[in-house]
C-alpha atoms as one frame of an Amber mdcrd trajectory, in Angstrom:
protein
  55.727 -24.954 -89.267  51.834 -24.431 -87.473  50.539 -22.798 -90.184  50.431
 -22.856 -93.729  51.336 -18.906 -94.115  51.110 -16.209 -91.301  48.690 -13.450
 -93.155  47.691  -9.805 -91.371  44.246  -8.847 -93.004  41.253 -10.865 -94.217
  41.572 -11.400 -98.626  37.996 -12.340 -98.396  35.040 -10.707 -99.069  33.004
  -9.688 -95.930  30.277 -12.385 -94.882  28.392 -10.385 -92.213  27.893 -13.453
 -89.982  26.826 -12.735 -86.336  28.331 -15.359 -83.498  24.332 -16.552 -83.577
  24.933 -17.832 -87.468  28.552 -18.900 -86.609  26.910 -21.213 -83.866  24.791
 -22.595 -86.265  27.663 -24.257 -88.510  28.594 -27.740 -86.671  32.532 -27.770
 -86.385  34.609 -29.848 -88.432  38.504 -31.376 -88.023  40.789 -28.374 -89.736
  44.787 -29.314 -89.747  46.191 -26.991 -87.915  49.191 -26.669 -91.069  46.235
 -25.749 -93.898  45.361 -22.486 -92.384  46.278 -19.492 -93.249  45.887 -16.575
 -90.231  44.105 -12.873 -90.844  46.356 -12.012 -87.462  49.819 -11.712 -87.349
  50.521 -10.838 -83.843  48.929 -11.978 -80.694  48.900 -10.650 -77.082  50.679
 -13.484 -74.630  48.408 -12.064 -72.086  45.048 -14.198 -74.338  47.179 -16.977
 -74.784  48.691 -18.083 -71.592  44.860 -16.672 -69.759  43.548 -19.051 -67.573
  40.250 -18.386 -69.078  41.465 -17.133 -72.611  38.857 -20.229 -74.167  35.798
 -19.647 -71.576  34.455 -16.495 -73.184  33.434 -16.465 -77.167  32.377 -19.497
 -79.215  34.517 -23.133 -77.981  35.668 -23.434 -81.853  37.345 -20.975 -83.774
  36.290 -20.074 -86.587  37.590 -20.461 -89.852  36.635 -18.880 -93.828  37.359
 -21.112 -96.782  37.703 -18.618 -99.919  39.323 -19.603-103.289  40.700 -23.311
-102.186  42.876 -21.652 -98.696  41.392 -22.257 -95.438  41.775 -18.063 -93.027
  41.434 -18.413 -89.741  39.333 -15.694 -88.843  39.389 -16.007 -85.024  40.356
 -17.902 -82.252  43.826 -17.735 -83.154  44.865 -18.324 -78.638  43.161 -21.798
 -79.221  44.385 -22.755 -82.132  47.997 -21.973 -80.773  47.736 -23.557 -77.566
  46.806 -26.945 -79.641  49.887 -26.538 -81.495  51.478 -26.334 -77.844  49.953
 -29.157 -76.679  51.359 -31.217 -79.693  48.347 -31.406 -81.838  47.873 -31.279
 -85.527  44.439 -31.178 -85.985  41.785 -28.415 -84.845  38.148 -28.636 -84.196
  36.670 -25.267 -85.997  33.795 -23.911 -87.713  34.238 -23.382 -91.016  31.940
 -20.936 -93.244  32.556 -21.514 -97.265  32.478 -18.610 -99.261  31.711 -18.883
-102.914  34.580 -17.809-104.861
């Protein structure tokens, strides 16, 4: 399995963070298996883009709410590590108090 559960909606409480205040959080390593996605479909057409990962932030970025870890966005990258074999993701990662 990629990820821990596939989810389709974000359980968390909205943060309100622009990409300026998501660029300010210094990525950390994320397993790719501990997330838990707010997606649950994704358009081939992002993922197999030549530039899919030039546009946006580098890092995805991830919420930590109540002890799971959502992936908020940047769902294309963090597939096409689990293509390329890895386990671990490089990602931003905002905590939320619970």
């Amino acid at each position: 399995m990629i990820f821990k559960l596939v989810g389709d909606g974000r359980p968390y409480p909205e943060h309100g963070l622009t990409p300026r205040e998501w660029a300010q959080i210094p990525p950390r390593q994320v397993r790719l298996d501990s997330l838990i996605t707010t997606k649950a479909m994704l358009d081939l057409h992002s993922l197999l883009a030549a530039d899919s990962t030039f546009y946006g932030d580098l890092f995805p970025h991830v919420v930590q709410w109540q002890g799971e870890l959502y992936l908020e966005d940047g769902l294309h990258r963090a597939l096409r590590a689990a293509l390329h074999q890895r386990s671990i993701l490089h990602a931003r990662v905002l905590e939320l108090p619970d």
